[in-house]
Structures are given as structure tokens and as C-alpha cells.
Coordinates of C-alpha atoms in Angstrom, one line a residue:
R10 CA -14.4 3.0 0.6
S11 CA -14.5 0.1 -1.9
I12 CA -18.1 -1.0 -1.1
I13 CA -19.8 -3.4 -3.5
N14 CA -23.4 -2.2 -4.1
H15 CA -24.6 -4.4 -6.9
F16 CA -24.0 -8.1 -7.8
T17 CA -25.2 -9.9 -10.9
C18 CA -24.7 -13.4 -12.2
T19 CA -25.6 -14.5 -15.7
F20 CA -25.5 -17.8 -17.5
N21 CA -25.1 -17.6 -21.3
G22 CA -26.3 -14.0 -21.2
E23 CA -29.5 -14.8 -19.2
T24 CA -29.8 -13.3 -15.7
V25 CA -29.6 -15.8 -12.9
I26 CA -29.5 -13.4 -9.9
D27 CA -29.4 -9.6 -9.6
V28 CA -28.9 -8.2 -6.1
K29 CA -28.8 -4.5 -5.1
M30 CA -27.0 -4.2 -1.8
E31 CA -28.2 -1.6 0.7
P32 CA -25.9 0.1 3.3
A33 CA -27.1 -2.1 6.1
I34 CA -25.7 -5.3 4.5
S35 CA -22.8 -7.2 6.2
T36 CA -19.2 -6.2 5.5
N37 CA -18.5 -9.5 3.8
P38 CA -21.9 -10.8 2.6
Y39 CA -22.2 -14.4 1.5
F40 CA -24.6 -15.2 -1.4
E41 CA -25.8 -18.7 -2.1
F42 CA -28.2 -19.5 -4.9
D43 CA -29.3 -22.5 -6.9
V44 CA -29.2 -22.7 -10.7
K45 CA -30.5 -25.6 -12.8
V46 CA -28.0 -26.0 -15.7
E47 CA -29.3 -28.0 -18.6
K48 CA -26.5 -27.3 -21.1
S49 CA -22.9 -26.3 -21.2
G50 CA -22.1 -22.6 -21.0
E51 CA -20.5 -19.8 -19.1
F52 CA -21.3 -18.0 -15.9
T53 CA -20.4 -14.3 -15.6
F54 CA -20.2 -12.8 -12.1
T55 CA -20.2 -9.0 -11.9
W56 CA -19.6 -6.8 -8.9
H57 CA -20.2 -3.0 -9.0
D58 CA -18.4 -0.8 -6.5
D59 CA -19.8 2.5 -5.3
D60 CA -16.6 4.3 -6.7
G61 CA -17.7 3.2 -10.2
S62 CA -15.4 0.2 -10.5
V63 CA -16.8 -3.0 -12.1
Y64 CA -15.2 -6.4 -11.4
E65 CA -16.0 -9.4 -13.5
E66 CA -15.2 -13.1 -13.4
K67 CA -16.2 -15.9 -15.7
Q68 CA -16.5 -19.6 -15.2
S69 CA -17.3 -22.2 -17.8
I70 CA -19.3 -25.3 -17.0
E71 CA -19.7 -28.4 -19.1
V72 CA -22.7 -30.7 -18.9
A73 CA -22.0 -34.3 -19.8

């Protein structure tokens, strides 16, 4: 089925958002959230599929 049921975002290892998605959520949900970034670091975005798969993307950000 390939249904994402859990999404997390961390910044430098600290949780920014942690969402458990229930069956009634949209097929292609859109999440928007604010983060106050005071120092350079790396975001890690993680999606958990109900078949046990885990997908992860990382994005660095540099604060001038």
C-alpha cells in the first residue's frame, strides 16, 4: 500500500515536529511548520511507511 503513517523532523538532533498520521488523513498531505533557527545545522526529515520502510532526507542550513 505504501502509506506513510509517521513523520518527524529534527534539527541537530532535537525534535522539531513529530506527526502520527491516522487513516483518515489526505492521500497527499501537506505539512507546513515554522522553525526558529539560531545557528547553522542540519535538518533530518524521516517518513515511516506502514510496510516498515523508513525514508530519510537531510538538509543543511547555514546561518550567517
